Short mmCIF file of C-alpha atoms in Angstrom, two decimals:
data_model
loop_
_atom_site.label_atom_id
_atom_site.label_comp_id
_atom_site.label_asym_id
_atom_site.label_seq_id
_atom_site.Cartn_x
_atom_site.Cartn_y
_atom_site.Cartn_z
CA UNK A 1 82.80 157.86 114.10
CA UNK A 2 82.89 155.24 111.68
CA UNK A 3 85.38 152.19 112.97
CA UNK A 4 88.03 151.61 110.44
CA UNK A 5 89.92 148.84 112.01
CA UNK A 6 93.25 150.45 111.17
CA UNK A 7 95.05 149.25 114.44
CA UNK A 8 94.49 145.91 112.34
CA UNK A 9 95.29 146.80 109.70
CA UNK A 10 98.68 148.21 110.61
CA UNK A 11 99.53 144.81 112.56
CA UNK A 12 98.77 143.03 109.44
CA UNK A 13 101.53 145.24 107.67
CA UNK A 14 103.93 144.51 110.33
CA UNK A 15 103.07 141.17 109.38
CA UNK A 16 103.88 140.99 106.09
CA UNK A 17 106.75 143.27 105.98
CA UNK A 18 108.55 140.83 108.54
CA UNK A 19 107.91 137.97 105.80
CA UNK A 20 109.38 140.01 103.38
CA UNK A 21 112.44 140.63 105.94
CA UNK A 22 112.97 136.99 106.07
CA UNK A 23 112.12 136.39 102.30
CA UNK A 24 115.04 138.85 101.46
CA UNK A 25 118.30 139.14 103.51
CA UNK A 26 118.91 142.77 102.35
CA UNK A 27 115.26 144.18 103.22
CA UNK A 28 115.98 144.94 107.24
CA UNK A 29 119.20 146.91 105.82
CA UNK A 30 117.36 149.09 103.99
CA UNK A 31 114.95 150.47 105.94
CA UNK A 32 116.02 149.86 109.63
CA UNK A 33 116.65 152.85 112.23
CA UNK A 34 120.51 153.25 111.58
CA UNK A 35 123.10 155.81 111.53
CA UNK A 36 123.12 156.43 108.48
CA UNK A 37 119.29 157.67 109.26
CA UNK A 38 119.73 161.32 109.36
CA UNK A 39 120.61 161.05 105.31
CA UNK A 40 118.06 158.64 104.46
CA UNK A 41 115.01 159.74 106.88
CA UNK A 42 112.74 157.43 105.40
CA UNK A 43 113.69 155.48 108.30
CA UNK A 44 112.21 156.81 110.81
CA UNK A 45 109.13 156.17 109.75
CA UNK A 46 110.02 152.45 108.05
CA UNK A 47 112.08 151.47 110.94
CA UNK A 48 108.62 150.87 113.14
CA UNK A 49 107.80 148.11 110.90
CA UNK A 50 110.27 146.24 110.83
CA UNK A 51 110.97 143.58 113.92
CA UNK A 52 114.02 141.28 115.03
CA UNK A 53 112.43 138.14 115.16
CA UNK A 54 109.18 136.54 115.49
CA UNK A 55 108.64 136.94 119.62
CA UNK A 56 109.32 140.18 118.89
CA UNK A 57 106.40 140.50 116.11
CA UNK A 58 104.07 138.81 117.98
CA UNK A 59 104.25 141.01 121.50
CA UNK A 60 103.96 144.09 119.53
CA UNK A 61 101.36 142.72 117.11
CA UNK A 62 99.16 141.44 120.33
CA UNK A 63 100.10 144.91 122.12
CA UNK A 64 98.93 147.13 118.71
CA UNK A 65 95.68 144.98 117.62
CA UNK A 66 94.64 145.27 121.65
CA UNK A 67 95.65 149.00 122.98
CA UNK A 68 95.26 150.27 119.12
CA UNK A 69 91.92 148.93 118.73
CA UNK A 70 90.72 150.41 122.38
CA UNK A 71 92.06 153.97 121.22
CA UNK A 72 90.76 153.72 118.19
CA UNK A 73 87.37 153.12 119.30
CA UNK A 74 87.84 155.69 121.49
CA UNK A 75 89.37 158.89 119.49
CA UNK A 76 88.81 157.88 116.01
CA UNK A 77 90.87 156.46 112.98
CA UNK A 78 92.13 159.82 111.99
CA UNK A 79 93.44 160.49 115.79
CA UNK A 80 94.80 157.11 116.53
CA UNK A 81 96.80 156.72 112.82
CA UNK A 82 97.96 160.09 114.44
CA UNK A 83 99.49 159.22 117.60
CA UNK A 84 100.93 156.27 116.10
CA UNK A 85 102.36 157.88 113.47
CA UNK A 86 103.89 160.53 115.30
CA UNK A 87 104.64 158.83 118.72
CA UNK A 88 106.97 156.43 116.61
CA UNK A 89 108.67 158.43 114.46
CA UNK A 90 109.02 160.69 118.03
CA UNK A 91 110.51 157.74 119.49
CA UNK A 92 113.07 156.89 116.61
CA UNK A 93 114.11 160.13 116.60
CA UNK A 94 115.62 159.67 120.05
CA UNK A 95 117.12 156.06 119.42
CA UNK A 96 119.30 156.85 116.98
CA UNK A 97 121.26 158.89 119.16
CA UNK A 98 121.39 155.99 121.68
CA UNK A 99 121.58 152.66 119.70
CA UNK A 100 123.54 151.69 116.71
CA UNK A 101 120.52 150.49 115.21
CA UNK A 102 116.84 150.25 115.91
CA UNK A 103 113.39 148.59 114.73
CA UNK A 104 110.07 148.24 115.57
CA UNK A 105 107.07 149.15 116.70
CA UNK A 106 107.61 149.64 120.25
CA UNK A 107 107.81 153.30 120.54
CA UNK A 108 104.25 153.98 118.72
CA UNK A 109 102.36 151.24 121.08
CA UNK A 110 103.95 153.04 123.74
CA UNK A 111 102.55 156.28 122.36
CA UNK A 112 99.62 154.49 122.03
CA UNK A 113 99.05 153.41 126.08
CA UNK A 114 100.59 156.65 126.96
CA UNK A 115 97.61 158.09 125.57
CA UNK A 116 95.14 155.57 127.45
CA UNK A 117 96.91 155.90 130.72
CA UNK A 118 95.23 159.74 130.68
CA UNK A 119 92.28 159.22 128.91
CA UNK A 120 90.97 155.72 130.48
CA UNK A 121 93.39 155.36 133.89
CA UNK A 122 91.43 152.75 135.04
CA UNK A 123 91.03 150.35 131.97
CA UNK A 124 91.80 147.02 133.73
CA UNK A 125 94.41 144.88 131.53
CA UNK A 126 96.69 142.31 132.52
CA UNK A 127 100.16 142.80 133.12
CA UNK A 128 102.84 141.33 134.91
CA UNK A 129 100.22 138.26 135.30
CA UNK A 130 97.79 140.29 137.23
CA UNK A 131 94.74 142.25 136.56
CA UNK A 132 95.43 146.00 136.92
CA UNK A 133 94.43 149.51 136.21
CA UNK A 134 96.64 150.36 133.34
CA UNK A 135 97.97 153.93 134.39
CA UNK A 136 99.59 151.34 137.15
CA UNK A 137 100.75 148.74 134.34
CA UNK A 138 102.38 152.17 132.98
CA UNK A 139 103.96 152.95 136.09
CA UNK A 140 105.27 149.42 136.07
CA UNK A 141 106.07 149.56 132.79
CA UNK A 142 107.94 153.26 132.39
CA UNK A 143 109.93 152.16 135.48
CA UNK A 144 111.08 148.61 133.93
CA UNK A 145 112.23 150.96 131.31
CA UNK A 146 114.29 153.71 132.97
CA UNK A 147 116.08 150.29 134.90
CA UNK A 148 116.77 149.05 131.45
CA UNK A 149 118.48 152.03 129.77
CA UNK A 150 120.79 151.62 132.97
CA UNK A 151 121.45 147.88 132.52
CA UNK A 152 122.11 147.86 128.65
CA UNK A 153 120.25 144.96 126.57
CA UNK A 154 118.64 144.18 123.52
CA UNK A 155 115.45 146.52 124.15
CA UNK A 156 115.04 150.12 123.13
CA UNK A 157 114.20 151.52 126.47
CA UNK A 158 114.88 154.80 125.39
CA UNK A 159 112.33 154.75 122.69
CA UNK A 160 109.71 152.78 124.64
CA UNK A 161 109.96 155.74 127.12
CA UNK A 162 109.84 158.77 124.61
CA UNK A 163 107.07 157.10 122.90
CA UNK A 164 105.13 157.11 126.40
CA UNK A 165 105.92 160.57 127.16
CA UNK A 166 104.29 162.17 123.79
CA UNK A 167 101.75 159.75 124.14
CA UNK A 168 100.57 161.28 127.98
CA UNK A 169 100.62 164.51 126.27
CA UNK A 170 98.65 163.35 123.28
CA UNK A 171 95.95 162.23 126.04
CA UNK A 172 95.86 165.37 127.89
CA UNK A 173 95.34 167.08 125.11
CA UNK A 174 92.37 164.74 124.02
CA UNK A 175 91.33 164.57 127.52
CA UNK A 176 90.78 168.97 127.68
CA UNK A 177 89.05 168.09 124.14
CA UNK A 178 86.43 165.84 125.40
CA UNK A 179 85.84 168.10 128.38
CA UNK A 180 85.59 171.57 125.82
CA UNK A 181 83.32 169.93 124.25
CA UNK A 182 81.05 168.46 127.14
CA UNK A 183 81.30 171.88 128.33
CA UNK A 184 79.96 173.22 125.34
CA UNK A 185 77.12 170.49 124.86
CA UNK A 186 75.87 171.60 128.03
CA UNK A 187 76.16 175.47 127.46
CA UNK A 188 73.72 174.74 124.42
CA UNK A 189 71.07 172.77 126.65
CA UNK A 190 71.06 175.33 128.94
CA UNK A 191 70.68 177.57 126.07
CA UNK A 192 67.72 175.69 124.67
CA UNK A 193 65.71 175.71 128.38
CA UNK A 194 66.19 179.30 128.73
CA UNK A 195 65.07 179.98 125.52
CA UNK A 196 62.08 177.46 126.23
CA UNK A 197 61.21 179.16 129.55
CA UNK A 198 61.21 182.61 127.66
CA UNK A 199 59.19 181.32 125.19
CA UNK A 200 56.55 179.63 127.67
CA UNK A 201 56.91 182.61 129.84
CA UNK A 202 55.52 185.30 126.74
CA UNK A 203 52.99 182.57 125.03
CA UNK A 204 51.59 180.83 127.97
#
């Protein structure tokens, strides 16, 4: 699989779609995660990238480039521009029924290390400013969450933790992939030695 660098590549969008958000006061209102989302549903999809300030841009363009890249690598372009895709718009379609309004990339990334926490549990990375397997980050992370949507602030818990969810199931279902298929790449050894064995068994 050919490395396509589109975990880059969609951080550099976020990028310059937040300069165009502060080049033009009416840009955020036209494609953020809103009410008014169920009409216009081009925003569940533009919605993850847009952000709310430039903190904001930078965690989740550190978080994408890093975890993005890793799955990349790991699944492919095709399969990672998948998850993303689909984890966020997953995850918008449960904000809007909790928040008045919503933005950013959050809920993919979260799709994205959902689906790293089944397929590489013991990736070291460094949260909470110590070294750690990352299915315990997630842990860590998932339960900082469900504490938030119970002590209301400025973060979309909601979608952070719907985004994780498909993203688990995304990796279980790459996981049983990657096993089918050693399965199967064995099956055809084995097939080749007994065929060899025959072979040697009649001509030798």
């Amino acid at each position: 699989m050919k490395f396509k660098f589109y975990a880059l590549k969609l951080t550099l969008v976020c990028i310059i779609i937040f300069i165009l958000q502060i080049a033009f006061s009416k840009f955020t209102d036209l494609f953020i995660l809103d009410q008014s989302s169920y009409k216009e549903i081009w925003r569940f999809l533009t919605a993850i990238f847009l952000h709310g300030n430039f903190a904001h841009l930078l965690y989740n363009s550190f978080a994408l480039a890093l975890f993005g890249s890793i799955l990349e690598k790991l699944i492919g372009g095709k399969r990672f521009l998948a998850v993303f895709f689909i984890t966020g718009i997953f995850a918008n379609l449960f904000a809007v029924n909790f928040y008045n309004s919503s933005l950013g990339a959050s809920g993919a990334i979260y799709g994205v290390i959902g689906t790293l926490i089944v397929t590489r549990p013991m990736m070291i990375v460094w949260a909470f400013g110590l070294p750690m397997p990352i299915f315990i980050a997630g842990i860590l992370w998932a339960f900082g969450d469900i504490i938030g949507v119970f002590v209301p602030s400025n973060v979309g818990n909601i979608a952070h933790l719907a985004g994780m969810l498909l993203g688990l199931l995304f990796g279980i279902l790459f996981k049983k992939e990657r096993l089918r298929r050693h399965l199967n790449s064995n099956n055809e050894i084995l097939f080749d030695e007994n065929k060899l064995r025959a072979w040697e068994d009649k001509h030798l």
